[in-house]
Coordinates of C-alpha atoms and ligand atoms in Angstrom, one line a residue:
M1 CA -43.6 12.1 -25.1
L2 CA -45.4 8.7 -24.1
T3 CA -47.8 8.9 -21.6
A4 CA -46.9 6.9 -18.4
K5 CA -49.5 4.3 -19.4
T6 CA -48.2 3.8 -23.0
L7 CA -44.8 3.3 -21.7
K8 CA -45.9 0.7 -19.3
L9 CA -48.1 -1.3 -21.5
S10 CA -45.2 -1.3 -24.0
L11 CA -42.6 -2.3 -21.8
K12 CA -45.1 -5.1 -20.6
S13 CA -45.4 -6.3 -24.2
L14 CA -42.1 -6.2 -25.1
R15 CA -41.1 -8.5 -21.9
E16 CA -44.0 -10.8 -23.4
F17 CA -42.7 -11.0 -26.6
A18 CA -39.1 -11.7 -25.4
K19 CA -40.4 -14.2 -22.7
K20 CA -42.3 -16.2 -25.7
S21 CA -39.7 -15.7 -28.4
L22 CA -36.3 -15.6 -26.7
P23 CA -36.2 -17.9 -24.1
D24 CA -32.4 -18.8 -22.7
E25 CA -32.6 -22.0 -24.9
I26 CA -33.0 -20.1 -28.2
L27 CA -30.6 -17.2 -27.0
I28 CA -28.0 -19.6 -26.3
E29 CA -28.3 -21.5 -29.6
L30 CA -28.3 -18.1 -31.7
D31 CA -25.2 -17.0 -29.4
A32 CA -23.5 -20.2 -30.7
R33 CA -24.4 -20.3 -34.2
D34 CA -23.5 -16.4 -34.0
E35 CA -26.7 -15.5 -35.8
C36 CA -28.8 -12.4 -35.9
P37 CA -32.5 -13.5 -35.7
M38 CA -33.6 -11.1 -38.4
E39 CA -37.2 -12.6 -38.4
I40 CA -37.6 -11.5 -34.6
V41 CA -35.6 -7.8 -35.2
R42 CA -38.4 -7.6 -38.1
H43 CA -41.3 -8.5 -36.0
M44 CA -40.1 -6.0 -33.2
C45 CA -39.8 -3.4 -35.9
S46 CA -42.9 -4.1 -37.9
P47 CA -45.7 -1.4 -36.9
D48 CA -48.3 -4.1 -37.4
K49 CA -46.1 -6.3 -35.0
L50 CA -44.5 -5.5 -32.0
G51 CA -43.8 -1.6 -33.6
I52 CA -40.9 -0.8 -31.2
Q53 CA -39.7 1.7 -33.8
L54 CA -43.1 3.6 -33.4
L55 CA -42.0 4.9 -29.9
F56 CA -38.9 6.7 -31.4
V57 CA -40.0 8.1 -34.2
P58 CA -41.9 11.8 -34.0
E59 CA -45.6 11.6 -34.1
E60 CA -45.7 13.9 -37.1
F61 CA -43.9 11.1 -39.1
G62 CA -46.4 8.2 -38.0
G63 CA -44.4 7.4 -34.7
M64 CA -45.4 8.1 -31.0
G65 CA -42.9 10.3 -30.4
G66 CA -41.1 8.9 -27.6
G67 CA -38.7 11.5 -25.4
S68 CA -35.5 10.5 -23.8
F69 CA -36.8 9.2 -20.6
D70 CA -39.0 6.9 -22.7
V71 CA -36.4 5.7 -24.7
Y72 CA -33.8 4.9 -21.6
C73 CA -36.9 2.6 -20.3
I74 CA -37.1 1.1 -23.6
C75 CA -33.2 0.7 -24.2
E76 CA -32.9 -0.6 -20.5
E77 CA -35.9 -3.3 -20.8
M78 CA -34.1 -4.1 -24.3
A79 CA -30.8 -4.9 -23.0
R80 CA -32.1 -7.0 -20.0
I81 CA -33.4 -9.3 -22.9
D82 CA -30.5 -9.7 -25.2
L83 CA -28.2 -6.9 -26.1
G84 CA -27.2 -7.9 -29.5
V85 CA -31.1 -7.8 -30.6
A86 CA -31.4 -4.5 -28.6
T87 CA -28.3 -3.3 -30.7
A88 CA -29.9 -4.5 -33.8
V89 CA -33.1 -2.5 -33.1
L90 CA -31.5 0.4 -32.0
A91 CA -29.1 0.6 -34.7
T92 CA -32.1 1.9 -36.7
F93 CA -32.5 5.2 -34.5
L94 CA -28.7 5.8 -34.4
G95 CA -28.6 5.4 -37.9
S96 CA -31.5 8.0 -38.8
D97 CA -30.3 10.2 -35.6
P98 CA -28.6 12.5 -38.6
I99 CA -31.8 13.0 -40.3
R100 CA -33.9 13.6 -37.4
V101 CA -31.5 16.1 -36.2
G102 CA -30.3 17.5 -39.4
G103 CA -32.4 16.4 -42.3
T104 CA -34.2 18.8 -44.5
P105 CA -38.4 18.5 -43.8
E106 CA -38.7 16.4 -47.1
Q107 CA -35.7 14.0 -45.9
K108 CA -37.4 13.8 -42.7
K109 CA -40.9 12.8 -44.2
L110 CA -39.3 10.2 -46.4
W111 CA -37.1 8.7 -44.2
L112 CA -38.8 8.6 -40.8
T113 CA -42.1 7.6 -42.3
R114 CA -40.4 4.6 -43.8
I115 CA -39.0 3.6 -40.7
A116 CA -42.6 4.0 -38.8
E117 CA -44.9 2.6 -41.4
E118 CA -42.8 0.0 -43.5
G119 CA -40.4 -0.7 -40.3
A120 CA -37.3 0.1 -42.6
L121 CA -34.1 -1.0 -40.7
F122 CA -31.1 1.7 -40.5
A123 CA -27.4 1.3 -40.1
Y124 CA -25.0 4.2 -38.9
G125 CA -21.7 4.4 -40.8
A126 CA -19.3 6.6 -39.3
T127 CA -16.5 4.4 -38.2
E128 CA -13.5 3.3 -40.4
P129 CA -10.9 1.1 -40.5
E130 CA -8.5 4.1 -39.6
A131 CA -10.8 6.6 -38.0
G132 CA -12.1 4.9 -34.9
S133 CA -12.5 7.4 -31.8
D134 CA -11.0 10.2 -34.0
L135 CA -13.5 10.6 -36.7
G136 CA -11.8 13.7 -38.1
A137 CA -9.2 11.1 -39.9
L138 CA -12.4 9.8 -42.1
R139 CA -10.7 8.7 -45.6
T140 CA -14.2 8.1 -47.2
T141 CA -14.8 10.5 -50.2
A142 CA -18.1 11.9 -51.6
E143 CA -17.3 13.7 -54.8
R144 CA -19.5 16.1 -56.2
V145 CA -21.1 15.4 -59.9
S146 CA -22.5 18.6 -61.6
E147 CA -24.6 19.2 -64.7
N148 CA -24.5 22.7 -66.1
G149 CA -22.7 23.9 -62.9
N150 CA -25.0 22.7 -60.3
V151 CA -24.5 19.8 -57.9
V152 CA -27.0 16.8 -58.9
G153 CA -25.2 14.2 -56.9
Y154 CA -22.2 12.4 -55.3
R155 CA -20.2 9.7 -55.9
I156 CA -18.9 7.9 -52.4
T157 CA -15.4 6.0 -52.4
G158 CA -14.7 4.5 -49.2
N159 CA -14.8 1.6 -46.5
K160 CA -16.7 1.3 -43.0
Q161 CA -15.5 -0.7 -40.2
W162 CA -17.7 -2.4 -37.4
I163 CA -21.3 -1.0 -38.5
S164 CA -24.4 -2.6 -36.8
N165 CA -26.7 -3.7 -39.1
G166 CA -24.0 -3.5 -41.7
G167 CA -25.4 -6.8 -43.3
V168 CA -28.8 -6.4 -43.0
A169 CA -29.9 -2.8 -43.2
D170 CA -32.7 -1.2 -45.6
A171 CA -30.9 1.9 -45.6
Y172 CA -27.6 3.4 -44.5
T173 CA -26.4 6.7 -43.1
I174 CA -22.8 7.2 -44.3
L175 CA -20.3 9.8 -43.5
A176 CA -18.3 10.8 -45.8
N177 CA -15.9 14.1 -46.8
T178 CA -17.0 16.4 -49.2
P179 CA -15.3 19.5 -50.5
S180 CA -16.5 21.7 -47.8
G181 CA -15.9 18.6 -45.0
P182 CA -17.6 15.6 -43.6
S183 CA -21.3 15.0 -44.4
W184 CA -23.9 12.5 -43.8
F185 CA -25.6 10.6 -46.7
I186 CA -28.1 8.2 -47.0
V187 CA -27.2 5.5 -49.1
E188 CA -29.9 2.2 -49.9
K189 CA -29.2 -1.1 -49.8
G190 CA -28.4 -2.5 -53.4
A191 CA -26.8 0.5 -54.6
K192 CA -24.5 -0.2 -57.3
G193 CA -20.6 -0.2 -56.0
F194 CA -22.1 -0.8 -52.4
A195 CA -21.2 -3.7 -50.8
H196 CA -21.3 -5.4 -47.2
D197 CA -18.6 -8.0 -45.7
E198 CA -19.3 -11.3 -44.0
P199 CA -20.5 -10.9 -40.1
E200 CA -17.6 -10.1 -37.6
D201 CA -17.0 -13.2 -35.5
K202 CA -17.2 -11.5 -32.2
H203 CA -16.9 -11.8 -28.4
G204 CA -20.3 -10.8 -27.5
I205 CA -23.7 -9.4 -28.8
R206 CA -23.6 -12.1 -31.4
L207 CA -27.3 -11.8 -32.2
S208 CA -26.3 -8.5 -33.7
N209 CA -25.0 -8.6 -37.5
T210 CA -21.8 -6.2 -37.4
A211 CA -20.4 -5.8 -41.1
A212 CA -17.6 -3.8 -42.7
L213 CA -19.1 -1.8 -45.7
A214 CA -17.3 -1.2 -49.0
L215 CA -18.2 2.1 -51.4
D216 CA -16.8 2.1 -54.9
N217 CA -17.7 5.0 -56.7
V218 CA -21.4 4.8 -55.6
Y219 CA -23.7 7.5 -57.2
V220 CA -26.4 9.1 -54.9
D221 CA -28.6 12.0 -55.9
A222 CA -27.9 15.3 -54.2
D223 CA -31.1 15.1 -52.1
R224 CA -29.5 12.2 -50.1
L225 CA -27.0 14.9 -48.6
V226 CA -28.7 15.1 -45.2
G227 CA -29.8 18.5 -44.3
G228 CA -29.0 19.6 -47.9
V229 CA -25.7 21.6 -47.0
E230 CA -22.0 20.1 -47.1
G231 CA -20.0 19.9 -43.8
Q232 CA -22.5 19.7 -41.3
G233 CA -21.7 16.3 -40.4
L234 CA -19.9 16.2 -37.4
N235 CA -21.9 18.9 -36.0
Q236 CA -25.0 16.8 -36.7
A237 CA -23.4 13.7 -35.1
Q238 CA -22.3 15.7 -32.1
A239 CA -26.0 17.3 -31.7
V240 CA -27.5 13.7 -30.8
F241 CA -24.5 12.4 -28.6
G242 CA -26.3 13.1 -25.2
Y243 CA -29.4 11.2 -26.3
T244 CA -27.4 8.1 -28.0
R245 CA -25.3 7.9 -25.3
L246 CA -27.9 7.6 -22.8
M247 CA -29.6 4.9 -24.7
V248 CA -26.2 2.7 -24.3
A249 CA -25.9 4.0 -20.9
A250 CA -29.4 2.1 -20.3
F251 CA -27.9 -0.9 -21.9
G252 CA -25.2 -1.2 -19.3
L253 CA -27.6 -0.8 -16.7
G254 CA -30.2 -3.3 -18.2
A255 CA -27.3 -5.6 -19.1
G256 CA -25.6 -5.3 -15.8
W257 CA -29.1 -5.6 -13.9
A258 CA -29.9 -8.4 -15.9
A259 CA -27.0 -10.5 -14.5
L260 CA -27.4 -9.5 -11.0
D261 CA -30.9 -10.6 -11.2
R262 CA -29.7 -14.2 -12.0
A263 CA -27.1 -14.2 -9.4
I264 CA -29.5 -13.0 -6.8
P265 CA -31.9 -15.8 -7.0
Y266 CA -29.2 -18.3 -7.4
S267 CA -27.5 -17.3 -4.3
T268 CA -30.6 -18.0 -2.4
K269 CA -30.5 -21.4 -3.2
R270 CA -27.1 -22.5 -3.3
I271 CA -26.1 -24.0 -0.2
Q272 CA -22.2 -24.1 0.8
A273 CA -21.3 -24.5 4.3
G274 CA -24.6 -25.3 5.3
S275 CA -26.4 -22.1 4.6
P276 CA -27.6 -20.1 1.3
L277 CA -25.0 -17.8 -0.1
S278 CA -27.1 -15.2 0.2
E279 CA -26.8 -15.2 3.9
K280 CA -23.0 -14.9 3.6
Q281 CA -22.0 -11.4 4.0
G282 CA -18.7 -11.5 2.5
Y283 CA -20.4 -12.8 -0.5
T284 CA -23.5 -10.1 -0.9
H285 CA -21.0 -7.3 0.4
K286 CA -18.7 -8.2 -2.8
L287 CA -20.6 -9.6 -5.3
I288 CA -23.9 -8.1 -5.2
V289 CA -24.5 -4.9 -3.0
P290 CA -21.4 -2.7 -4.4
H291 CA -22.7 -3.4 -8.0
V292 CA -26.4 -2.7 -7.2
T293 CA -25.0 0.5 -5.6
R294 CA -22.8 1.8 -8.6
L295 CA -25.7 0.6 -11.3
E296 CA -28.3 2.5 -9.3
A297 CA -26.1 5.6 -9.0
A298 CA -26.0 5.3 -12.6
R299 CA -29.5 5.3 -13.3
A300 CA -29.7 8.2 -11.0
Y301 CA -27.9 10.6 -13.4
I302 CA -29.2 8.1 -16.5
E303 CA -32.8 9.7 -15.4
E304 CA -31.9 13.3 -14.3
T305 CA -30.3 13.7 -17.8
A306 CA -33.2 12.0 -19.6
A307 CA -35.8 14.4 -17.9
R308 CA -33.5 17.2 -18.6
I309 CA -33.3 16.7 -22.2
D310 CA -37.0 16.2 -22.3
A311 CA -37.4 19.6 -20.7
G312 CA -35.7 21.2 -23.6
E313 CA -31.9 21.9 -22.1
G314 CA -30.2 21.0 -24.9
S315 CA -28.3 17.7 -26.1
L316 CA -26.4 17.3 -22.7
N317 CA -23.0 16.0 -24.6
T318 CA -21.3 15.8 -21.3
E319 CA -24.2 14.7 -19.2
G320 CA -24.7 11.9 -21.7
A321 CA -21.0 11.0 -21.4
I322 CA -20.9 10.7 -17.8
A323 CA -24.0 8.7 -17.8
K324 CA -22.6 6.2 -20.1
Y325 CA -19.1 6.2 -18.5
M326 CA -20.8 5.3 -15.2
A327 CA -23.6 2.8 -16.5
T328 CA -21.6 1.1 -18.9
E329 CA -18.5 0.3 -16.3
A330 CA -20.7 -0.7 -13.6
G331 CA -22.4 -3.0 -16.2
N332 CA -19.6 -4.7 -17.0
L333 CA -18.5 -4.8 -13.5
A334 CA -21.8 -6.4 -12.3
A335 CA -22.0 -9.0 -15.1
D336 CA -18.0 -10.1 -14.2
A337 CA -19.4 -10.2 -10.4
S338 CA -22.2 -12.2 -11.3
I339 CA -19.9 -14.9 -12.9
Q340 CA -18.2 -15.1 -9.8
A341 CA -21.4 -15.3 -7.8
L342 CA -22.3 -18.4 -9.7
G343 CA -19.1 -20.1 -9.5
G344 CA -18.3 -23.0 -11.8
Y345 CA -21.7 -22.7 -13.2
G346 CA -21.6 -19.2 -14.0
Y347 CA -18.5 -20.1 -16.3
T348 CA -20.8 -22.2 -18.3
H349 CA -23.2 -21.1 -21.2
E350 CA -26.1 -22.6 -19.8
Y351 CA -26.2 -20.1 -16.7
M352 CA -26.5 -17.1 -19.1
V353 CA -24.3 -15.0 -17.3
E354 CA -21.2 -15.8 -19.3
K355 CA -23.0 -14.4 -22.3
M356 CA -24.4 -11.4 -20.6
K357 CA -20.7 -10.6 -19.6
R358 CA -19.7 -11.2 -23.1
D359 CA -22.5 -8.9 -24.4
V360 CA -22.3 -6.1 -22.0
R361 CA -18.4 -5.8 -22.9
I362 CA -19.1 -3.7 -26.1
T363 CA -20.8 -0.7 -24.4
T364 CA -17.7 0.5 -23.0
I365 CA -16.4 0.5 -26.5
Y366 CA -19.1 1.6 -28.9
E367 CA -20.7 4.9 -29.2
G368 CA -17.1 6.3 -28.0
T369 CA -15.0 4.5 -25.4
S370 CA -14.8 5.0 -21.9
E371 CA -11.3 6.6 -22.6
I372 CA -12.9 9.0 -24.7
M373 CA -15.8 9.7 -22.2
E374 CA -13.2 10.6 -19.6
M375 CA -11.6 13.0 -22.0
T376 CA -15.3 14.6 -22.8
I377 CA -16.0 14.9 -19.4
S378 CA -13.0 16.5 -18.2
R379 CA -12.5 18.8 -20.9
D380 CA -16.1 20.3 -20.6
R381 CA -15.7 20.2 -16.7
W382 CA -12.3 21.6 -16.9
Q383 CA -13.4 24.5 -18.5
L384 CA -16.4 24.9 -15.8
H385 CA -14.0 25.0 -13.2
L386 CA -11.6 27.8 -14.9
K387 CA -14.7 30.2 -15.9
T388 CA -16.1 29.9 -12.3
H389 CA -12.4 30.7 -10.9
G390 CA -12.6 27.2 -9.4
Q391 CA -16.4 27.6 -7.6
H392 CA -18.3 25.0 -9.9
Y393 CA -17.8 22.2 -7.6
H394 CA -17.8 24.3 -4.1
E395 CA -21.1 25.8 -5.6
E396 CA -22.3 21.9 -6.0
A397 CA -21.1 20.9 -2.5
R398 CA -23.0 23.6 -1.2
K399 CA -26.4 22.8 -3.0
S400 CA -25.5 19.1 -1.4
E401 CA -25.3 20.6 2.0
A402 CA -28.6 22.5 1.5
L403 CA -30.1 18.8 0.7
H404 CA -28.4 17.3 3.4
A405 CA -30.3 20.1 6.0
R406 CA -33.7 19.2 4.0
N407 CA -33.0 15.5 4.1
P408 CA -30.1 14.3 6.6
N409 CA -30.5 10.6 5.2
V410 CA -29.9 10.5 1.7
G411 CA -26.1 11.0 1.7
A412 CA -25.7 14.3 0.7
D413 CA -23.4 15.4 3.3
L414 CA -20.9 12.9 1.9
A415 CA -22.0 14.1 -2.0
G416 CA -20.5 17.6 -0.5
L417 CA -17.6 16.2 0.4
A418 CA -16.8 14.8 -2.6
F419 CA -17.6 18.3 -4.7
H420 CA -15.2 19.9 -2.1
A421 CA -12.7 17.8 -2.7
L422 CA -12.9 17.5 -6.3
A423 CA -12.9 21.4 -6.4
E424 CA -9.6 21.4 -4.5
V425 CA -8.2 18.4 -6.5
L426 CA -9.0 20.6 -9.8
E427 CA -7.5 23.7 -8.5
R428 CA -4.5 21.8 -7.2
A429 CA -4.0 20.4 -10.8
R430 CA -4.7 23.7 -12.3
L431 CA -2.0 25.5 -10.1
A432 CA 0.7 23.2 -10.8
R433 CA -0.6 22.7 -14.8
L434 CA -0.8 19.0 -14.1
T435 CA -3.5 18.6 -17.3
R436 CA -0.5 18.9 -19.4
H437 CA -0.2 15.1 -18.3
Q438 CA -3.2 13.2 -20.4
H439 CA -3.5 10.5 -17.9
I440 CA -4.3 13.1 -15.0
L441 CA -6.7 15.0 -17.3
L442 CA -8.9 11.3 -18.1
R443 CA -8.6 10.5 -14.3
L444 CA -10.0 13.6 -13.4
G445 CA -12.8 12.7 -15.8
E446 CA -13.5 9.7 -13.9
L447 CA -13.6 11.5 -10.4
I448 CA -15.9 14.2 -11.7
A449 CA -18.2 11.6 -12.9
Y450 CA -18.6 10.0 -9.5
A451 CA -18.9 12.9 -7.8
E452 CA -21.3 14.2 -9.8
S453 CA -23.2 10.7 -9.8
A454 CA -23.3 11.0 -6.0
G455 CA -24.7 14.3 -6.4
S456 CA -27.6 12.9 -8.6
L457 CA -28.4 9.7 -6.6
A458 CA -28.6 11.7 -3.5
R459 CA -31.1 13.9 -5.2
R460 CA -32.9 11.0 -6.6
A461 CA -33.1 9.3 -3.0
A462 CA -34.8 12.8 -1.6
L463 CA -37.2 13.0 -4.5
L464 CA -38.5 9.6 -3.7
A465 CA -38.6 10.2 -0.1
E466 CA -40.4 13.6 -0.6
N467 CA -43.0 11.3 -3.3
K468 CA -41.6 13.6 -6.1
L469 CA -40.0 11.4 -8.3
H470 CA -40.2 11.2 -12.4
E471 CA -43.6 9.5 -12.8
K472 CA -41.9 7.0 -15.1
G473 CA -39.0 6.6 -12.7
N474 CA -37.5 3.2 -11.6
R475 CA -39.3 2.2 -8.4
R476 CA -37.4 -1.1 -7.6
F477 CA -36.4 0.3 -4.2
D478 CA -38.4 2.2 -1.6
A479 CA -37.4 5.3 -0.5
A480 CA -35.0 4.2 2.9
A481 CA -33.4 1.4 0.5
L482 CA -32.3 4.2 -2.0
A483 CA -31.3 6.5 0.7
A484 CA -28.8 3.6 2.1
L485 CA -27.9 3.0 -1.6
S486 CA -27.1 6.8 -2.0
R487 CA -25.1 6.9 1.4
I488 CA -23.0 3.9 0.2
F489 CA -22.4 5.6 -3.1
A490 CA -21.3 8.9 -1.6
R491 CA -18.6 7.1 0.8
E492 CA -17.4 5.5 -2.4
A493 CA -17.3 8.5 -4.3
A494 CA -15.8 10.8 -1.6
L495 CA -13.2 8.5 -0.9
K496 CA -12.3 7.8 -4.6
V497 CA -12.0 11.8 -5.4
A498 CA -10.1 12.6 -2.3
A499 CA -7.8 9.5 -2.2
D500 CA -7.2 8.9 -5.8
G501 CA -7.0 12.7 -6.4
Q502 CA -4.2 13.2 -3.8
R503 CA -2.4 10.3 -5.3
W504 CA -2.4 11.6 -8.9
I505 CA -1.5 15.3 -7.8
I506 CA 1.9 13.7 -5.9
G507 CA 1.9 11.2 -8.5
A508 CA 2.5 14.0 -11.4
G509 CA 5.4 15.2 -8.9
D510 CA 3.1 17.7 -7.0
A511 CA 4.5 16.8 -3.5
E512 CA 4.1 20.2 -1.5
I513 CA 0.8 19.2 -0.2
A514 CA 0.4 19.6 3.5
E515 CA -2.1 22.2 3.1
F516 CA -4.0 20.6 -0.1
E517 CA -4.3 17.8 2.1
T518 CA -6.0 19.6 4.9
R519 CA -8.7 21.0 2.2
L520 CA -9.1 17.6 1.0
E521 CA -11.0 16.7 4.4
L522 CA -9.8 13.5 4.0
S523 CA -10.3 12.3 7.8
A524 CA -13.8 13.6 7.6
I525 CA -14.8 11.3 4.6
Y526 CA -13.0 8.6 6.7
R527 CA -15.4 9.7 9.4
G528 CA -18.2 9.5 7.1
Q529 CA -17.6 5.7 6.1
L530 CA -19.4 5.6 9.7
G531 CA -22.3 3.2 9.3
L532 CA -21.2 1.7 5.8
I533 CA -21.5 -1.8 6.9
S534 CA -24.9 -1.7 8.3
D535 CA -26.0 0.4 5.5
M536 CA -24.8 -2.6 3.3
D537 CA -26.4 -5.0 5.8
S538 CA -29.7 -3.1 5.0
V539 CA -29.3 -3.1 1.5
A540 CA -28.8 -7.0 1.1
D541 CA -32.0 -7.4 3.4
V542 CA -34.1 -5.7 1.0
L543 CA -32.2 -7.3 -1.9
Y544 CA -33.2 -10.9 -0.8
G545 CA -36.6 -9.5 0.5
R546 CA -35.6 -10.6 4.4
A547 CA -38.7 -8.2 5.3
A548 CA -38.1 -8.2 9.3
K549 CA -34.5 -6.3 9.0
G550 CA -36.0 -4.4 6.0
A551 CA -38.6 -3.2 7.8
K552 CA -36.3 -2.1 10.7
L553 CA -34.4 -0.1 7.8
A554 CA -37.5 1.7 6.8
A555 CA -38.2 2.9 10.5
Ligands
FAD601 C1 -19.6 -4.6 -32.0 C2 -19.6 -3.4 -32.6 C3 -20.5 -2.5 -33.0 C4 -20.1 -1.3 -33.5 N1 -21.4 -0.5 -34.2 C5 -21.1 0.5 -35.0 C6 -21.9 1.4 -35.8 O1 -23.2 0.9 -35.9 N2 -21.6 2.4 -36.5 C7 -20.4 3.1 -36.6 O2 -20.0 3.8 -37.1 N3 -19.6 2.6 -35.3 C8 -19.7 1.3 -34.9 N4 -18.7 0.5 -33.8 C9 -17.5 1.1 -34.0 C10 -17.1 2.0 -32.5 O3 -17.9 2.9 -32.3 C11 -15.7 1.9 -32.8 O4 -15.1 0.8 -32.2 C12 -15.2 2.5 -31.3 O5 -15.5 4.4 -31.3 C13 -13.4 2.9 -30.9 O6 -13.0 2.9 -32.4 P1 -11.7 1.9 -32.8 O7 -12.3 0.3 -32.6 O8 -11.3 2.7 -34.0 O9 -10.6 2.0 -31.5 P2 -9.6 3.0 -31.6 O10 -10.0 4.7 -31.3 O11 -8.1 2.9 -32.2 O12 -9.3 3.0 -29.9 C14 -8.5 1.8 -29.3 C15 -8.5 2.1 -27.8 O13 -7.6 3.4 -27.9 C16 -8.2 4.6 -27.0 N5 -8.0 5.6 -27.2 C17 -8.4 6.2 -28.5 N6 -8.0 7.4 -28.8 C18 -7.4 7.7 -27.7 C19 -6.6 8.8 -27.1 N7 -6.8 10.0 -27.6 N8 -6.3 9.1 -26.2 C20 -6.5 8.1 -25.3 N9 -6.7 6.8 -25.3 C21 -7.5 6.4 -27.0 C22 -9.6 3.9 -27.1 O14 -10.2 4.4 -25.7 C23 -9.7 2.1 -27.2 O15 -9.4 1.9 -25.7 C24 -18.9 -0.9 -33.8 C25 -17.8 -1.4 -32.9 C26 -18.2 -2.7 -32.7 C27 -17.1 -3.5 -32.1

């Protein structure tokens, strides 16, 4: 893992490089030309230049061995610069992940060292024209080539779709079906029978090269089978989902904040009806504050998950899915609201928020769509609900209540109400067997993500208040402001869980709900909304540096 000082320095040089090499005018031009700036991407990945790839490669292979928390911080910063360039740079880490988690020692040494020392660019080739969310439908095949009874190589045939760096990578990890099941292979550019298409003409991330790949009987030696054993491909892909989804979560967070950071200063200068927009509550409390709140809830979840992965708790796939879901959905909404916040100017290329909105749109699609995230979250937590006889979220609620007793300011009581209501909704769905409706299953995934994020943000606000926040944790807000953000989000989460939960339960045909309604504690949740507007006022004051009122908040 990087030291806090090294991480800070790396983020600083990244910012300085972007300021110099990728100012708005250049980004607008490249976006219009639909061009991946290869020179810049190579510069960023060259060991003797910016060397971003060194941060991700383990130390034993010549890198700096950054952990999940470091990766989150770098990804957020990259996304603030440009999500297309971020995708181009980060595709190398996605592409080499199957090797990092499943490669033989020789494969790790060869390929990870090439990334560290030569700045080799990778692409990750999983998706196919007919196999997107459902990778099991994979059609690419890898046939064994044997000599004297020994497998000496494979011949790979098939097509890959939407591959980031598809037209520009030096090496590719390709998922293909062997006789023993899906497996990853390393294919180098220029291999006979291997071709890529023209780059796709995309809605956003136009600075990233995305291309289809065609493999026609491409021969690779047996040592290009990742891990040396067939049939491990899906497990190897699963093993990194927590980590890679955290990367995309950080993309959503960074891109959403980048858009808001255009809207906030704009609104201080734009005068309408005699005063700046920033002084109009109907503007800030609709277009700015709710988006800041949701992004910070997502950040809390990302930071907690990253710290847990770094502490060795495993790959945390469900937590990665919650982080990705919350951050990318919030990032999208934030960027959309930023266009609205700039009015007609926001709708033009020059003011950048329009590009940011197009760019961030991809984050709810790649590395698993939001709907697949909802399914992943729901299925996993449903099992927890069953295993604990319905007590899992009541237990989370009790933890939040204990936190509230220690720190009554951070909205943990409201998070507790969200958890209790969630446990009741899940139990009701179990009794009435409602998860047979796929829509209910996925909506539960959304409610789970909201409740868990509320718990996470309350914990984060308490840690900051107690001066115990992770040393690399973001400190944009002070303890009082973060507590206000947490209260706002917990109110939203509790109301969403109870009201939407009730809606879906009744909507699925379960109308005998008098007792269930009481158990949801909806009236307590409504009473918990007390103070919402004043908390939103306080957050707006902090965002706009209105010191006098901000000081009142801190007091
Ligand atoms: C710009 C870009 C870059 C990409 N980079 C890469 C890359 O580097 N490597 C790579 O391997 N892939 C990459 N992808 C592919 C990406 O991961 C897939 O597009 C994504 O996983 C969705 O697959 P799909 O496009 O086939 O959509 P589909 O799976 O067909 O989904 C279409 C819609 O149906 C929904 N849906 C799908 N299944 C279900 C279900 N069971 N229940 C309910 N709803 C469902 C989805 O949520 C989505 O809304 C990239 C895609 C893009 C656009």
